[in-house]
mmCIF file of C-alpha atoms in Angstrom:
data_model
loop_
_atom_site.group_PDB
_atom_site.id
_atom_site.type_symbol
_atom_site.label_atom_id
_atom_site.label_comp_id
_atom_site.label_asym_id
_atom_site.label_seq_id
_atom_site.Cartn_x
_atom_site.Cartn_y
_atom_site.Cartn_z
ATOM 1 C CA UNK A 1 149.771 133.302 113.354
ATOM 2 C CA UNK A 2 148.699 130.147 115.112
ATOM 3 C CA UNK A 3 145.039 129.260 114.757
ATOM 4 C CA UNK A 4 143.327 126.511 116.719
ATOM 5 C CA UNK A 5 139.932 125.250 115.656
ATOM 6 C CA UNK A 6 137.690 122.783 117.417
ATOM 7 C CA UNK A 7 134.701 120.929 116.092
ATOM 8 C CA UNK A 8 132.005 120.475 116.846
ATOM 9 C CA UNK A 9 131.377 123.595 118.934
ATOM 10 C CA UNK A 10 128.213 122.097 120.413
ATOM 11 C CA UNK A 11 127.679 118.433 121.106
ATOM 12 C CA UNK A 12 124.567 116.870 122.537
ATOM 13 C CA UNK A 13 124.987 113.212 123.386
ATOM 14 C CA UNK A 14 122.959 110.457 124.932
ATOM 15 C CA UNK A 15 124.374 108.596 127.868
ATOM 16 C CA UNK A 16 126.194 105.479 126.792
ATOM 17 C CA UNK A 17 127.163 106.782 123.352
ATOM 18 C CA UNK A 18 130.640 107.438 121.960
ATOM 19 C CA UNK A 19 131.852 110.572 120.241
ATOM 20 C CA UNK A 20 135.009 112.451 119.247
ATOM 21 C CA UNK A 21 135.958 116.114 119.507
ATOM 22 C CA UNK A 22 138.522 117.326 116.996
ATOM 23 C CA UNK A 23 141.167 119.990 117.440
ATOM 24 C CA UNK A 24 143.047 121.268 114.383
ATOM 25 C CA UNK A 25 145.898 123.747 114.548
ATOM 26 C CA UNK A 26 147.684 125.680 111.848
ATOM 27 C CA UNK A 27 151.372 125.724 112.825
ATOM 28 C CA UNK A 28 153.796 123.006 113.786
ATOM 29 C CA UNK A 29 153.743 122.296 117.500
ATOM 30 C CA UNK A 30 154.495 119.287 119.647
ATOM 31 C CA UNK A 31 152.750 120.369 122.802
ATOM 32 C CA UNK A 32 148.980 120.251 123.131
ATOM 33 C CA UNK A 33 146.696 120.481 126.139
ATOM 34 C CA UNK A 34 143.107 119.585 126.865
ATOM 35 C CA UNK A 35 141.180 121.428 129.558
ATOM 36 C CA UNK A 36 137.723 121.037 131.023
ATOM 37 C CA UNK A 37 135.547 123.884 132.261
ATOM 38 C CA UNK A 38 132.325 123.393 134.227
ATOM 39 C CA UNK A 39 129.735 126.193 133.961
ATOM 40 C CA UNK A 40 130.836 129.253 135.913
ATOM 41 C CA UNK A 41 134.028 127.547 137.011
ATOM 42 C CA UNK A 42 137.705 127.633 136.246
ATOM 43 C CA UNK A 43 139.669 125.472 133.804
ATOM 44 C CA UNK A 44 140.992 122.110 134.890
ATOM 45 C CA UNK A 45 143.844 120.368 133.111
ATOM 46 C CA UNK A 46 142.879 116.991 131.617
ATOM 47 C CA UNK A 47 145.749 115.917 129.363
ATOM 48 C CA UNK A 48 149.158 117.053 128.174
ATOM 49 C CA UNK A 49 150.315 115.586 124.856
ATOM 50 C CA UNK A 50 154.014 116.134 124.217
ATOM 51 C CA UNK A 51 154.906 114.187 121.089
ATOM 52 C CA UNK A 52 153.593 112.741 117.866
ATOM 53 C CA UNK A 53 151.504 109.662 118.504
ATOM 54 C CA UNK A 54 150.998 110.470 122.171
ATOM 55 C CA UNK A 55 147.888 108.919 123.678
ATOM 56 C CA UNK A 56 146.557 109.594 127.157
ATOM 57 C CA UNK A 57 143.510 108.077 128.832
ATOM 58 C CA UNK A 58 141.616 108.926 131.975
ATOM 59 C CA UNK A 59 138.365 107.148 132.671
ATOM 60 C CA UNK A 60 136.010 107.607 129.730
ATOM 61 C CA UNK A 61 138.213 110.180 128.002
ATOM 62 C CA UNK A 62 141.103 109.460 125.667
ATOM 63 C CA UNK A 63 143.218 112.082 123.923
ATOM 64 C CA UNK A 64 145.654 111.619 121.058
ATOM 65 C CA UNK A 65 148.014 113.780 119.044
ATOM 66 C CA UNK A 66 149.080 113.577 115.402
ATOM 67 C CA UNK A 67 151.613 116.351 114.858
ATOM 68 C CA UNK A 68 151.997 115.611 111.156
ATOM 69 C CA UNK A 69 148.280 116.139 110.569
ATOM 70 C CA UNK A 70 148.255 118.950 113.188
ATOM 71 C CA UNK A 71 145.305 117.229 114.794
ATOM 72 C CA UNK A 72 144.332 116.153 118.261
ATOM 73 C CA UNK A 73 141.240 114.188 119.194
ATOM 74 C CA UNK A 74 139.369 113.793 122.456
ATOM 75 C CA UNK A 75 137.340 110.597 122.399
ATOM 76 C CA UNK A 76 134.480 110.042 124.777
ATOM 77 C CA UNK A 77 133.460 106.468 125.501
ATOM 78 C CA UNK A 78 130.048 105.551 126.940
ATOM 79 C CA UNK A 79 129.230 109.100 127.961
ATOM 80 C CA UNK A 80 127.740 109.852 131.367
ATOM 81 C CA UNK A 81 126.023 113.026 132.596
ATOM 82 C CA UNK A 82 129.027 114.010 134.725
ATOM 83 C CA UNK A 83 131.019 114.605 131.543
ATOM 84 C CA UNK A 84 128.802 117.558 130.617
ATOM 85 C CA UNK A 85 131.158 120.563 130.426
ATOM 86 C CA UNK A 86 133.063 122.726 127.959
ATOM 87 C CA UNK A 87 136.257 121.185 126.612
ATOM 88 C CA UNK A 88 139.123 123.270 125.287
ATOM 89 C CA UNK A 89 142.223 122.290 123.434
ATOM 90 C CA UNK A 90 145.204 124.625 123.592
ATOM 91 C CA UNK A 91 148.473 124.657 121.691
ATOM 92 C CA UNK A 92 151.861 125.840 122.890
ATOM 93 C CA UNK A 93 154.083 127.131 120.088
ATOM 94 C CA UNK A 94 157.140 125.533 121.643
ATOM 95 C CA UNK A 95 158.611 124.330 118.358
ATOM 96 C CA UNK A 96 162.182 124.035 119.591
ATOM 97 C CA UNK A 97 162.433 127.622 120.797
ATOM 98 C CA UNK A 98 160.981 129.209 123.878
ATOM 99 C CA UNK A 99 157.377 130.294 123.693
ATOM 100 C CA UNK A 100 157.215 131.145 127.387
ATOM 101 C CA UNK A 101 154.359 128.708 127.651
ATOM 102 C CA UNK A 102 151.934 130.955 125.833
ATOM 103 C CA UNK A 103 148.831 129.029 124.871
ATOM 104 C CA UNK A 104 146.471 129.535 121.958
ATOM 105 C CA UNK A 105 143.047 128.095 122.744
ATOM 106 C CA UNK A 106 140.378 126.629 120.537
ATOM 107 C CA UNK A 107 136.857 128.015 120.764
ATOM 108 C CA UNK A 108 135.716 125.270 123.092
ATOM 109 C CA UNK A 109 133.209 122.440 122.640
ATOM 110 C CA UNK A 110 130.115 122.567 124.826
ATOM 111 C CA UNK A 111 129.202 118.981 125.634
ATOM 112 C CA UNK A 112 125.805 118.084 127.043
ATOM 113 C CA UNK A 113 125.060 114.467 127.963
ATOM 114 C CA UNK A 114 121.395 113.553 128.220
ATOM 115 C CA UNK A 115 119.894 110.544 130.026
ATOM 116 C CA UNK B 1 145.922 124.434 149.219
ATOM 117 C CA UNK B 2 144.920 127.780 147.645
ATOM 118 C CA UNK B 3 146.690 127.546 144.250
ATOM 119 C CA UNK B 4 145.724 130.588 142.163
ATOM 120 C CA UNK B 5 143.437 133.142 143.789
ATOM 121 C CA UNK B 6 141.747 135.978 141.936
ATOM 122 C CA UNK B 7 140.064 139.006 143.465
ATOM 123 C CA UNK B 8 137.455 140.290 143.049
ATOM 124 C CA UNK B 9 135.143 137.577 141.712
ATOM 125 C CA UNK B 10 132.593 140.005 140.286
ATOM 126 C CA UNK B 11 132.695 143.676 139.402
ATOM 127 C CA UNK B 12 130.507 146.160 137.581
ATOM 128 C CA UNK B 13 132.128 149.318 136.234
ATOM 129 C CA UNK B 14 130.912 152.368 134.411
ATOM 130 C CA UNK B 15 132.599 153.367 131.184
ATOM 131 C CA UNK B 16 135.758 155.311 131.932
ATOM 132 C CA UNK B 17 136.292 153.950 135.435
ATOM 133 C CA UNK B 18 139.486 152.187 136.370
ATOM 134 C CA UNK B 19 140.154 149.072 138.349
ATOM 135 C CA UNK B 20 142.806 146.508 139.188
ATOM 136 C CA UNK B 21 142.392 142.762 139.223
ATOM 137 C CA UNK B 22 144.678 140.853 141.548
ATOM 138 C CA UNK B 23 146.064 137.390 140.968
ATOM 139 C CA UNK B 24 148.016 135.609 143.672
ATOM 140 C CA UNK B 25 149.644 132.183 143.475
ATOM 141 C CA UNK B 26 151.250 130.213 146.280
ATOM 142 C CA UNK B 27 152.981 127.552 144.170
ATOM 143 C CA UNK B 28 156.222 129.509 143.612
ATOM 144 C CA UNK B 29 155.568 129.522 139.876
ATOM 145 C CA UNK B 30 157.768 131.606 137.615
ATOM 146 C CA UNK B 31 155.293 132.217 134.824
ATOM 147 C CA UNK B 32 151.958 133.994 135.114
ATOM 148 C CA UNK B 33 149.329 134.863 132.539
ATOM 149 C CA UNK B 34 146.160 136.915 132.135
ATOM 150 C CA UNK B 35 143.470 135.721 129.724
ATOM 151 C CA UNK B 36 140.041 136.932 128.814
ATOM 152 C CA UNK B 37 137.218 134.585 127.894
ATOM 153 C CA UNK B 38 134.443 135.653 125.572
ATOM 154 C CA UNK B 39 131.618 133.462 124.242
ATOM 155 C CA UNK B 40 132.628 131.401 121.230
ATOM 156 C CA UNK B 41 136.216 132.657 121.263
ATOM 157 C CA UNK B 42 137.961 130.482 123.780
ATOM 158 C CA UNK B 43 140.558 132.200 125.950
ATOM 159 C CA UNK B 44 142.839 134.908 124.586
ATOM 160 C CA UNK B 45 146.107 135.949 126.168
ATOM 161 C CA UNK B 46 146.259 139.569 127.325
ATOM 162 C CA UNK B 47 149.674 139.838 129.035
ATOM 163 C CA UNK B 48 152.110 137.464 130.614
ATOM 164 C CA UNK B 49 155.122 137.490 132.881
ATOM 165 C CA UNK B 50 158.143 135.203 132.929
ATOM 166 C CA UNK B 51 159.387 136.377 136.290
ATOM 167 C CA UNK B 52 159.313 139.065 138.942
ATOM 168 C CA UNK B 53 159.667 142.500 137.419
ATOM 169 C CA UNK B 54 159.063 141.372 133.824
ATOM 170 C CA UNK B 55 155.929 141.560 131.691
ATOM 171 C CA UNK B 56 155.122 141.143 128.010
ATOM 172 C CA UNK B 57 152.194 141.625 125.667
ATOM 173 C CA UNK B 58 149.987 138.790 124.552
ATOM 174 C CA UNK B 59 147.435 138.591 121.774
ATOM 175 C CA UNK B 60 144.995 141.281 122.977
ATOM 176 C CA UNK B 61 146.908 143.758 125.198
ATOM 177 C CA UNK B 62 145.251 147.057 124.203
ATOM 178 C CA UNK B 63 143.486 148.813 127.058
ATOM 179 C CA UNK B 64 145.246 146.801 129.760
ATOM 180 C CA UNK B 65 148.386 147.185 131.816
ATOM 181 C CA UNK B 66 150.073 144.720 134.137
ATOM 182 C CA UNK B 67 152.659 144.627 136.865
ATOM 183 C CA UNK B 68 154.569 141.881 138.638
ATOM 184 C CA UNK B 69 156.359 143.493 141.550
ATOM 185 C CA UNK B 70 156.360 140.290 143.572
ATOM 186 C CA UNK B 71 156.785 136.778 142.242
ATOM 187 C CA UNK B 72 153.515 135.579 143.699
ATOM 188 C CA UNK B 73 151.340 138.462 142.439
ATOM 189 C CA UNK B 74 150.296 139.535 138.961
ATOM 190 C CA UNK B 75 148.071 142.591 138.631
ATOM 191 C CA UNK B 76 145.892 143.484 135.662
ATOM 192 C CA UNK B 77 144.795 147.100 135.342
ATOM 193 C CA UNK B 78 142.109 148.763 133.279
ATOM 194 C CA UNK B 79 142.822 152.487 133.180
ATOM 195 C CA UNK B 80 139.628 153.560 131.412
ATOM 196 C CA UNK B 81 137.135 150.742 131.111
ATOM 197 C CA UNK B 82 135.127 150.292 127.928
ATOM 198 C CA UNK B 83 132.067 148.085 127.256
ATOM 199 C CA UNK B 84 134.251 145.952 124.957
ATOM 200 C CA UNK B 85 136.167 144.882 128.058
ATOM 201 C CA UNK B 86 133.109 143.159 129.485
ATOM 202 C CA UNK B 87 134.391 139.618 129.851
ATOM 203 C CA UNK B 88 135.512 136.902 132.221
ATOM 204 C CA UNK B 89 139.161 137.283 133.167
ATOM 205 C CA UNK B 90 141.308 134.342 134.151
ATOM 206 C CA UNK B 91 144.731 134.324 135.672
ATOM 207 C CA UNK B 92 146.999 131.308 135.343
ATOM 208 C CA UNK B 93 150.451 130.296 136.493
ATOM 209 C CA UNK B 94 152.928 127.617 135.549
ATOM 210 C CA UNK B 95 156.117 126.280 137.055
ATOM 211 C CA UNK B 96 158.415 126.441 134.099
ATOM 212 C CA UNK B 97 158.118 126.904 130.377
ATOM 213 C CA UNK B 98 160.555 126.363 127.563
ATOM 214 C CA UNK B 99 162.375 123.410 129.053
ATOM 215 C CA UNK B 100 162.533 120.333 126.892
ATOM 216 C CA UNK B 101 159.671 117.966 127.623
ATOM 217 C CA UNK B 102 158.466 120.140 130.484
ATOM 218 C CA UNK B 103 154.749 119.723 130.820
ATOM 219 C CA UNK B 104 154.196 123.378 131.679
ATOM 220 C CA UNK B 105 150.661 122.813 132.876
ATOM 221 C CA UNK B 106 148.939 126.106 133.565
ATOM 222 C CA UNK B 107 146.836 126.311 136.718
ATOM 223 C CA UNK B 108 143.907 128.677 136.547
ATOM 224 C CA UNK B 109 142.142 130.848 139.072
ATOM 225 C CA UNK B 110 138.378 130.921 139.469
ATOM 226 C CA UNK B 111 137.928 133.967 137.253
ATOM 227 C CA UNK B 112 136.677 137.538 137.580
ATOM 228 C CA UNK B 113 133.409 138.423 135.899
ATOM 229 C CA UNK B 114 133.562 142.045 134.799
ATOM 230 C CA UNK B 115 130.730 144.066 133.308
ATOM 231 C CA UNK B 116 131.345 147.549 131.915
ATOM 232 C CA UNK B 117 128.201 149.603 131.433
#
Protein backbone atom coordinates (compact mmCIF):
# COMPACT_ATOMS: atom_id res chain seq x y z
CA UNK A 1 0.00 0.00 0.00
CA UNK A 2 1.37 3.35 -1.04
CA UNK A 3 1.77 5.87 1.75
CA UNK A 4 2.60 9.53 1.20
CA UNK A 5 3.75 11.67 4.09
CA UNK A 6 4.40 15.38 4.15
CA UNK A 7 6.23 17.43 6.71
CA UNK A 8 5.78 19.78 8.24
CA UNK A 9 1.98 19.73 8.39
CA UNK A 10 1.88 23.34 9.58
CA UNK A 11 4.35 26.01 8.60
CA UNK A 12 4.34 29.59 9.76
CA UNK A 13 6.85 31.76 7.95
CA UNK A 14 7.88 35.36 7.88
CA UNK A 15 7.88 37.19 4.60
CA UNK A 16 11.26 37.08 2.95
CA UNK A 17 12.34 33.79 4.52
CA UNK A 18 13.11 30.48 2.80
CA UNK A 19 11.76 27.08 3.70
CA UNK A 20 11.27 23.56 2.34
CA UNK A 21 8.31 21.19 2.46
CA UNK A 22 9.15 17.50 2.25
CA UNK A 23 7.12 14.72 0.68
CA UNK A 24 8.13 11.10 1.32
CA UNK A 25 6.44 8.13 -0.30
CA UNK A 26 6.70 4.43 0.38
CA UNK A 27 6.62 2.70 -3.02
CA UNK A 28 8.59 3.20 -6.19
CA UNK A 29 7.01 5.78 -8.46
CA UNK A 30 8.30 8.15 -11.09
CA UNK A 31 5.36 10.50 -11.25
CA UNK A 32 4.73 13.08 -8.55
CA UNK A 33 2.48 16.12 -8.43
CA UNK A 34 2.27 19.24 -6.32
CA UNK A 35 -1.04 21.02 -5.86
CA UNK A 36 -2.06 24.22 -4.12
CA UNK A 37 -5.37 24.78 -2.37
CA UNK A 38 -6.56 28.18 -1.13
CA UNK A 39 -9.03 28.14 1.79
CA UNK A 40 -12.46 26.98 0.67
CA UNK A 41 -11.27 26.56 -2.90
CA UNK A 42 -10.38 23.79 -5.28
CA UNK A 43 -6.95 22.30 -6.00
CA UNK A 44 -4.69 23.89 -8.57
CA UNK A 45 -1.86 22.01 -10.24
CA UNK A 46 1.58 23.52 -9.56
CA UNK A 47 4.15 21.00 -10.79
CA UNK A 48 4.41 17.60 -12.44
CA UNK A 49 7.67 15.73 -11.85
CA UNK A 50 8.12 12.78 -14.19
CA UNK A 51 11.62 11.43 -13.63
CA UNK A 52 14.46 11.13 -11.17
CA UNK A 53 16.27 14.41 -10.76
CA UNK A 54 13.43 16.44 -12.24
CA UNK A 55 13.37 20.06 -11.12
CA UNK A 56 10.62 22.55 -11.89
CA UNK A 57 10.44 26.21 -10.91
CA UNK A 58 7.68 28.76 -11.00
CA UNK A 59 8.25 32.12 -9.37
CA UNK A 60 9.24 31.61 -5.74
CA UNK A 61 8.49 27.89 -5.76
CA UNK A 62 10.82 25.12 -6.86
CA UNK A 63 10.02 21.41 -6.78
CA UNK A 64 12.39 18.48 -7.16
CA UNK A 65 12.15 14.71 -7.24
CA UNK A 66 14.57 12.03 -6.04
CA UNK A 67 13.02 8.69 -6.93
CA UNK A 68 15.80 6.68 -5.32
CA UNK A 69 15.19 8.36 -1.96
CA UNK A 70 11.42 8.42 -2.67
CA UNK A 71 11.46 12.08 -1.77
CA UNK A 72 10.18 15.27 -3.29
CA UNK A 73 10.78 18.76 -1.97
CA UNK A 74 8.95 22.03 -2.50
CA UNK A 75 11.26 24.94 -1.77
CA UNK A 76 9.93 28.38 -1.06
CA UNK A 77 12.24 31.32 -1.67
CA UNK A 78 11.67 34.75 -0.10
CA UNK A 79 8.11 33.98 0.92
CA UNK A 80 5.32 36.49 0.34
CA UNK A 81 1.82 36.59 1.84
CA UNK A 82 0.22 35.46 -1.43
CA UNK A 83 1.87 32.06 -1.00
CA UNK A 84 -0.29 31.33 2.06
CA UNK A 85 -2.26 28.17 1.17
CA UNK A 86 -2.30 24.42 1.69
CA UNK A 87 0.17 22.47 -0.43
CA UNK A 88 -0.34 18.83 -1.32
CA UNK A 89 1.96 16.35 -2.93
CA UNK A 90 0.41 13.37 -4.69
CA UNK A 91 1.95 10.23 -6.12
CA UNK A 92 0.78 8.21 -9.11
CA UNK A 93 1.68 4.52 -8.87
CA UNK A 94 2.50 4.39 -12.57
CA UNK A 95 5.57 2.20 -12.16
CA UNK A 96 5.60 0.87 -15.71
CA UNK A 97 2.05 -0.48 -15.61
CA UNK A 98 -1.21 1.38 -15.81
CA UNK A 99 -2.48 2.92 -12.61
CA UNK A 100 -5.32 4.73 -14.36
CA UNK A 101 -3.92 7.93 -12.97
CA UNK A 102 -5.02 7.18 -9.44
CA UNK A 103 -3.35 9.55 -7.02
CA UNK A 104 -2.41 9.04 -3.39
CA UNK A 105 -2.19 12.38 -1.58
CA UNK A 106 -0.12 13.51 1.34
CA UNK A 107 -1.86 15.08 4.31
CA UNK A 108 -1.16 18.60 3.12
CA UNK A 109 1.02 21.37 4.54
CA UNK A 110 -0.78 24.49 5.72
CA UNK A 111 1.51 27.42 4.98
CA UNK A 112 0.93 30.81 6.56
CA UNK A 113 3.20 33.72 5.62
CA UNK A 114 3.27 36.61 8.06
CA UNK A 115 4.43 40.18 7.37
CA UNK B 1 -14.14 27.98 -19.92
CA UNK B 2 -16.06 25.91 -17.33
CA UNK B 3 -13.66 22.96 -16.83
CA UNK B 4 -15.04 20.74 -14.06
CA UNK B 5 -18.36 21.75 -12.51
CA UNK B 6 -19.80 20.21 -9.37
CA UNK B 7 -23.36 20.54 -8.11
CA UNK B 8 -24.52 21.23 -5.50
CA UNK B 9 -21.89 23.31 -3.69
CA UNK B 10 -23.38 22.77 -0.24
CA UNK B 11 -25.81 20.26 1.19
CA UNK B 12 -27.06 19.23 4.61
CA UNK B 13 -28.59 15.78 4.99
CA UNK B 14 -30.16 13.86 7.81
CA UNK B 15 -28.86 10.41 8.62
CA UNK B 16 -30.41 7.87 6.28
CA UNK B 17 -31.26 10.30 3.49
CA UNK B 18 -29.93 9.80 0.00
CA UNK B 19 -28.48 12.19 -2.50
CA UNK B 20 -26.53 12.40 -5.73
CA UNK B 21 -23.60 14.65 -6.46
CA UNK B 22 -23.08 15.60 -10.08
CA UNK B 23 -19.77 16.24 -11.77
CA UNK B 24 -19.62 17.55 -15.31
CA UNK B 25 -16.53 18.24 -17.40
CA UNK B 26 -16.34 19.92 -20.79
CA UNK B 27 -12.73 19.03 -21.65
CA UNK B 28 -13.53 15.67 -23.30
CA UNK B 29 -11.47 13.89 -20.66
CA UNK B 30 -11.53 10.11 -20.50
CA UNK B 31 -10.76 9.69 -16.83
CA UNK B 32 -12.82 10.98 -13.92
CA UNK B 33 -12.40 10.64 -10.18
CA UNK B 34 -14.27 11.28 -6.93
CA UNK B 35 -12.30 12.16 -3.80
CA UNK B 36 -13.23 13.11 -0.30
CA UNK B 37 -11.21 15.55 1.77
CA UNK B 38 -11.12 15.35 5.53
CA UNK B 39 -8.99 17.47 7.88
CA UNK B 40 -5.45 16.18 8.25
CA UNK B 41 -5.97 13.32 5.80
CA UNK B 42 -5.43 14.86 2.42
CA UNK B 43 -7.70 13.62 -0.36
CA UNK B 44 -8.76 9.98 -0.61
CA UNK B 45 -10.05 8.34 -3.75
CA UNK B 46 -13.61 7.01 -3.54
CA UNK B 47 -14.33 5.76 -7.08
CA UNK B 48 -12.99 6.43 -10.52
CA UNK B 49 -13.89 5.88 -14.14
CA UNK B 50 -11.66 5.25 -17.13
CA UNK B 51 -14.37 5.82 -19.69
CA UNK B 52 -18.07 5.99 -20.41
CA UNK B 53 -19.90 3.07 -18.87
CA UNK B 54 -17.00 1.94 -16.66
CA UNK B 55 -16.37 2.54 -12.97
CA UNK B 56 -14.02 1.11 -10.36
CA UNK B 57 -13.46 1.29 -6.62
CA UNK B 58 -10.85 3.50 -5.05
CA UNK B 59 -9.45 3.56 -1.55
CA UNK B 60 -12.65 4.35 0.39
CA UNK B 61 -15.65 3.16 -1.68
CA UNK B 62 -17.96 1.86 1.08
CA UNK B 63 -21.28 3.68 1.30
CA UNK B 64 -20.97 5.24 -2.16
CA UNK B 65 -22.02 4.29 -5.66
CA UNK B 66 -21.15 5.91 -8.96
CA UNK B 67 -22.28 5.95 -12.55
CA UNK B 68 -20.83 7.26 -15.79
CA UNK B 69 -23.55 7.00 -18.40
CA UNK B 70 -22.15 9.87 -20.43
CA UNK B 71 -18.50 10.69 -20.96
CA UNK B 72 -18.84 14.19 -19.59
CA UNK B 73 -20.73 13.27 -16.40
CA UNK B 74 -19.73 11.32 -13.31
CA UNK B 75 -22.31 10.89 -10.56
CA UNK B 76 -21.63 10.03 -6.94
CA UNK B 77 -24.50 8.61 -4.91
CA UNK B 78 -25.03 8.19 -1.20
CA UNK B 79 -27.86 5.73 -0.68
CA UNK B 80 -28.15 6.10 3.10
CA UNK B 81 -26.07 8.95 4.43
CA UNK B 82 -24.15 8.57 7.67
CA UNK B 83 -22.42 11.23 9.82
CA UNK B 84 -19.07 9.67 8.86
CA UNK B 85 -19.73 10.86 5.31
CA UNK B 86 -19.60 14.49 6.39
CA UNK B 87 -16.78 15.78 4.22
CA UNK B 88 -15.81 17.91 1.25
CA UNK B 89 -16.15 16.00 -2.01
CA UNK B 90 -14.05 16.81 -5.04
CA UNK B 91 -14.43 15.59 -8.56
CA UNK B 92 -11.50 15.59 -10.95
CA UNK B 93 -10.86 14.66 -14.56
CA UNK B 94 -7.81 14.00 -16.67
CA UNK B 95 -7.16 13.62 -20.37
CA UNK B 96 -5.25 10.39 -20.41
CA UNK B 97 -3.52 8.16 -17.93
CA UNK B 98 -1.11 5.30 -18.36
CA UNK B 99 0.66 6.60 -21.43
CA UNK B 100 4.40 6.87 -21.16
CA UNK B 101 5.48 10.31 -20.01
CA UNK B 102 1.91 11.57 -20.12
CA UNK B 103 1.52 14.28 -17.55
CA UNK B 104 -1.99 13.20 -16.61
CA UNK B 105 -2.73 16.38 -14.71
CA UNK B 106 -6.01 16.10 -12.87
CA UNK B 107 -8.30 19.13 -12.98
CA UNK B 108 -10.52 19.59 -9.97
CA UNK B 109 -13.97 21.01 -9.45
CA UNK B 110 -14.79 23.52 -6.74
CA UNK B 111 -16.02 20.90 -4.29
CA UNK B 112 -19.26 19.98 -2.53
CA UNK B 113 -19.46 20.55 1.20
CA UNK B 114 -21.71 17.90 2.70
CA UNK B 115 -22.88 17.71 6.30
CA UNK B 116 -24.78 14.68 7.57
CA UNK B 117 -26.60 15.25 10.85
